[in-house]
GROMACS .gro file of C-alpha atoms in nm:
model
  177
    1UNK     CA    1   0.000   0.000   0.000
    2UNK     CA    2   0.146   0.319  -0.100
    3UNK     CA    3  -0.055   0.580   0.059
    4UNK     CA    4  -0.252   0.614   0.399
    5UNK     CA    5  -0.564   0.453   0.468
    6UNK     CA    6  -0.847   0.746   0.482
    7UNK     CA    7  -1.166   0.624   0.643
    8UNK     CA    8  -1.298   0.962   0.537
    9UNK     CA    9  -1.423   0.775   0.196
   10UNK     CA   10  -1.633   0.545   0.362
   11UNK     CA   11  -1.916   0.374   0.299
   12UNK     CA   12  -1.684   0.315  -0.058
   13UNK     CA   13  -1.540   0.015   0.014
   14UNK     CA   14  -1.137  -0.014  -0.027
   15UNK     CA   15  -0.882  -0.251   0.030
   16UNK     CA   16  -0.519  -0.315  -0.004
   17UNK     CA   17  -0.247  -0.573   0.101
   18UNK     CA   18  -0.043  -0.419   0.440
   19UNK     CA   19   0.355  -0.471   0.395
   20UNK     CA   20   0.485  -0.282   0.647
   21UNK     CA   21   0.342  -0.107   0.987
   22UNK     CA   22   0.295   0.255   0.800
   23UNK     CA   23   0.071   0.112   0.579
   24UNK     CA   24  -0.193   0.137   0.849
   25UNK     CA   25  -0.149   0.512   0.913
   26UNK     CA   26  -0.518   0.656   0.934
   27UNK     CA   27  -0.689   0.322   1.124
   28UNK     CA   28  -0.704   0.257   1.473
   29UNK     CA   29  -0.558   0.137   1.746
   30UNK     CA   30  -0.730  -0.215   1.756
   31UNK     CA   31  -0.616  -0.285   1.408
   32UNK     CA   32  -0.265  -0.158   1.449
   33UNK     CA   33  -0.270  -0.348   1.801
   34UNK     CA   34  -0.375  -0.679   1.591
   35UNK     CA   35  -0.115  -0.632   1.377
   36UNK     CA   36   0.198  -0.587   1.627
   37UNK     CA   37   0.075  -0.901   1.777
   38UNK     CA   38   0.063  -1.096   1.482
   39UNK     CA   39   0.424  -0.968   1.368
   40UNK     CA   40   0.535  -1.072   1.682
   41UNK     CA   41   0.424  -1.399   1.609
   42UNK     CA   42   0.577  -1.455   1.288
   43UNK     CA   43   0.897  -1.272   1.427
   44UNK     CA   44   0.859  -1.581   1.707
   45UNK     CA   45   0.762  -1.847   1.420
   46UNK     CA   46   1.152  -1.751   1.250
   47UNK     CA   47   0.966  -1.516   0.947
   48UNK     CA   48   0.730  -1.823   0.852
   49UNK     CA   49   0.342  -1.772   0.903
   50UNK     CA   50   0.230  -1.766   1.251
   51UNK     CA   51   0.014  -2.094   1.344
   52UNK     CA   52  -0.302  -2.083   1.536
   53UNK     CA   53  -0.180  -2.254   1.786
   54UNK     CA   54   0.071  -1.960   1.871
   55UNK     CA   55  -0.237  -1.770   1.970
   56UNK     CA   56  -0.291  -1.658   2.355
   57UNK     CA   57  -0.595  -1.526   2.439
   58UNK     CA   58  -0.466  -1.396   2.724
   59UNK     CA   59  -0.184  -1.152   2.513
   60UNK     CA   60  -0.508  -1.018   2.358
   61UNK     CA   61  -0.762  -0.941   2.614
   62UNK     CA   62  -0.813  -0.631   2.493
   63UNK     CA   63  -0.865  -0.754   2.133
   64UNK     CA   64  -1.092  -1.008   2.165
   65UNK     CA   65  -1.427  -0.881   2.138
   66UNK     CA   66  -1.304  -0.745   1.760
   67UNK     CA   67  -1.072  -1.113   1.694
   68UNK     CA   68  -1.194  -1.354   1.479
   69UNK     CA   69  -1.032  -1.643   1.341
   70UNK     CA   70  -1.138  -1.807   0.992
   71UNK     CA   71  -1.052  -2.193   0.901
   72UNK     CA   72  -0.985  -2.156   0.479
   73UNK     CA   73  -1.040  -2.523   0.417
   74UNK     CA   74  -1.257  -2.836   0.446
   75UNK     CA   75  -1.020  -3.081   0.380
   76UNK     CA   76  -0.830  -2.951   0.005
   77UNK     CA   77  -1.153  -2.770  -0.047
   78UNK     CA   78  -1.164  -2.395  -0.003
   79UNK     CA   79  -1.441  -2.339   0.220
   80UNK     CA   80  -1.452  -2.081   0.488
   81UNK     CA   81  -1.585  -2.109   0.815
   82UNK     CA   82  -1.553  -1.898   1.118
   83UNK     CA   83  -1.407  -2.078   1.450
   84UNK     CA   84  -1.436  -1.759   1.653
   85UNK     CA   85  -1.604  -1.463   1.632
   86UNK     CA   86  -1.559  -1.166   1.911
   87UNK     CA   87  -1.890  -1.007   2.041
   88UNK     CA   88  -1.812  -0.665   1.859
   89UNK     CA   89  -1.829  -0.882   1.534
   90UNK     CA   90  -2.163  -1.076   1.624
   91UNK     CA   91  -2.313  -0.796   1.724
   92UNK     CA   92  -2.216  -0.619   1.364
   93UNK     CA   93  -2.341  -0.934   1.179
   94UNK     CA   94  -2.668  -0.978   1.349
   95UNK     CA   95  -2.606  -1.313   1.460
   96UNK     CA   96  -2.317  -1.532   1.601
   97UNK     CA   97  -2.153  -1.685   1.310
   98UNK     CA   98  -1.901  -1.918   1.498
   99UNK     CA   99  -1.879  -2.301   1.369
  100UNK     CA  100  -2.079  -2.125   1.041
  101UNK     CA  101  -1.948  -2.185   0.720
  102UNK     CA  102  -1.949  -1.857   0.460
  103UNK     CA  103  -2.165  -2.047   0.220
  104UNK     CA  104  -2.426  -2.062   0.455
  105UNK     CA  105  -2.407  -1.703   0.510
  106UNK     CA  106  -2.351  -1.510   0.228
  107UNK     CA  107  -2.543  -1.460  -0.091
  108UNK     CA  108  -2.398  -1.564  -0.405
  109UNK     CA  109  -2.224  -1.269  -0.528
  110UNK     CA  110  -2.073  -1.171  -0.179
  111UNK     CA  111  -1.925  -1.563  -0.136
  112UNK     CA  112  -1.772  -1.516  -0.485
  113UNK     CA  113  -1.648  -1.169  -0.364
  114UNK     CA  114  -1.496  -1.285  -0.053
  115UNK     CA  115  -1.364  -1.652  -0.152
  116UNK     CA  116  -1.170  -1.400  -0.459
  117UNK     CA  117  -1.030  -1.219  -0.191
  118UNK     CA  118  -0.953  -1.492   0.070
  119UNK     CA  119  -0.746  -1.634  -0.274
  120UNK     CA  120  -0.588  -1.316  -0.330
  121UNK     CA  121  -0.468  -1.412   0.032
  122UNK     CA  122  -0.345  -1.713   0.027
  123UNK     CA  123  -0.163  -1.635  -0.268
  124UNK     CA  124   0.074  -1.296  -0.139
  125UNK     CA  125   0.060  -1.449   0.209
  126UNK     CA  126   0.036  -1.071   0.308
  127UNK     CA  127  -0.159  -0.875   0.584
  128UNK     CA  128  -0.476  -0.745   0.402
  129UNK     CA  129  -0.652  -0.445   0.523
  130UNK     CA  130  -1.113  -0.386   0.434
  131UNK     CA  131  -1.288  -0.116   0.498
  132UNK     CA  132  -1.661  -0.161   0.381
  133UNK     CA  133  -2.034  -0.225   0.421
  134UNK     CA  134  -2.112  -0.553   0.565
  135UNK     CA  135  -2.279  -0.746   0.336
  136UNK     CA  136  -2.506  -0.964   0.462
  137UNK     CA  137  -2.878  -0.912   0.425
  138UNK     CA  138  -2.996  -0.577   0.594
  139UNK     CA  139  -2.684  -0.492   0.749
  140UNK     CA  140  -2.493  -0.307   0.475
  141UNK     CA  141  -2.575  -0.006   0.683
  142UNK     CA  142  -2.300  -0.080   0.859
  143UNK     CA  143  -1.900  -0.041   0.758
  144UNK     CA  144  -1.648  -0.173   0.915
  145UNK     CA  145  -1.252  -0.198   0.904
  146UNK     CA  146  -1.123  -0.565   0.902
  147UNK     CA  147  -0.791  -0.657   0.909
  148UNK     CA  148  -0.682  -1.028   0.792
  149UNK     CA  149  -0.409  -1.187   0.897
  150UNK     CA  150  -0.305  -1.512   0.709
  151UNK     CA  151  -0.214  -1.793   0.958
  152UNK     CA  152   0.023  -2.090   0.841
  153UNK     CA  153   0.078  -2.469   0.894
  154UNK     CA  154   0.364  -2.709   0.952
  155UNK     CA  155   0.420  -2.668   0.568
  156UNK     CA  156   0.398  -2.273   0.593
  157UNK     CA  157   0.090  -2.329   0.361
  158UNK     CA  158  -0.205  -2.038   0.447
  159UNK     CA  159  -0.485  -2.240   0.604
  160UNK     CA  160  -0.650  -1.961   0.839
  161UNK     CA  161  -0.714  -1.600   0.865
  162UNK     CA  162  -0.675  -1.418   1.210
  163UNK     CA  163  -0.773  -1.049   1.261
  164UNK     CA  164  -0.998  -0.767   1.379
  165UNK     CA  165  -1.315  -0.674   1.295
  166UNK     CA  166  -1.422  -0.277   1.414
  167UNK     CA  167  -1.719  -0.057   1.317
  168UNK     CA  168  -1.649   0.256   1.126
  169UNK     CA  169  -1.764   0.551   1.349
  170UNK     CA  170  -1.786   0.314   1.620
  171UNK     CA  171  -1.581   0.373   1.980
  172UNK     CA  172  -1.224   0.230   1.933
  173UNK     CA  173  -1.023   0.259   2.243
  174UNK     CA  174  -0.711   0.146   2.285
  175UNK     CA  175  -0.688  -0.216   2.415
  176UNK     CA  176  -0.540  -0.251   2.716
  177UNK     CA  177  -0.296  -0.531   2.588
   0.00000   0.00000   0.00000
């Protein structure tokens, strides 16, 4: 990303791979916190891909009701599903979508939309920074800024996505860890 993020745009959606801390300049603290915790990860996993597994709740207490984490696969099938979803992101979906598969969630042309990006992904093995509407049914009154995260396996193949979820306009303290 060459240029700051400006949330100013919004509802217009944007999006860009993150390479470097600067390239969140303009979001806020929860996303930037995300982010310094997952670099620390992969800083602790030698420069590979974090793993799930190298996840402590309790380094993120004050990012877990924006966390998520996404599982990308269903054995070699690329199918979505969230394994965790904070309460800041339930309560922006309208429902709690943990254990749900995208499929079951999204209509047609949002999947496609999403499983292109979650491709996009897997294939730079970069940070990747949305800011958008939601889009599931009646809640595209609501943006949000997500940041994805791509999580690795034994292989350093991308299997999972950690990362933040926070409303646009919405409070965003800094966490306290």
């Amino acid at each position: 990303m060459t240029a700051s993020v400006n949330t100013d745009l919004l509802p217009a959606t944007r999006e860009a791979f993150i390479e470097r801390a600067e390239d969140l300049a303009g979001t806020g603290p929860v996303l930037r916190k995300c982010y310094d915790y997952w670099c620390s990860l992969r800083a602790l996993a030698g420069d590979a891909l974090p793993r799930r597994s190298m996840i402590d709740p309790s380094d993120i207490t004050g990012l877990l009701p924006y966390f998520r984490l996404v599982d990308l696969y269903e054995g070699d099938v690329l199918m979505p599903r969230y394994r965790l979803i904070g309460t800041t992101g339930r309560d922006v979906m309208g429902i709690d979508a943990t254990g749900k598969r995208f499929i079951d969630l999204y209509d047609a042309a949002s999947y496609a939309t999403g499983i292109a990006r979650y491709r996009r992904i897997i294939e730079r093995r970069l940070p990747f920074y949305f800011v958008g509407p939601v889009t599931l049914e009646g809640r595209d009154f609501i943006s949000t800024e997500r940041l994805m995260l791509p999580l690795g396996d034994a292989k350093g193949e991308v299997v999972g996505i950690c990362g933040v979820t926070v409303p646009v306009g919405g409070s965003q303290a800094a966490p306290s860890t």
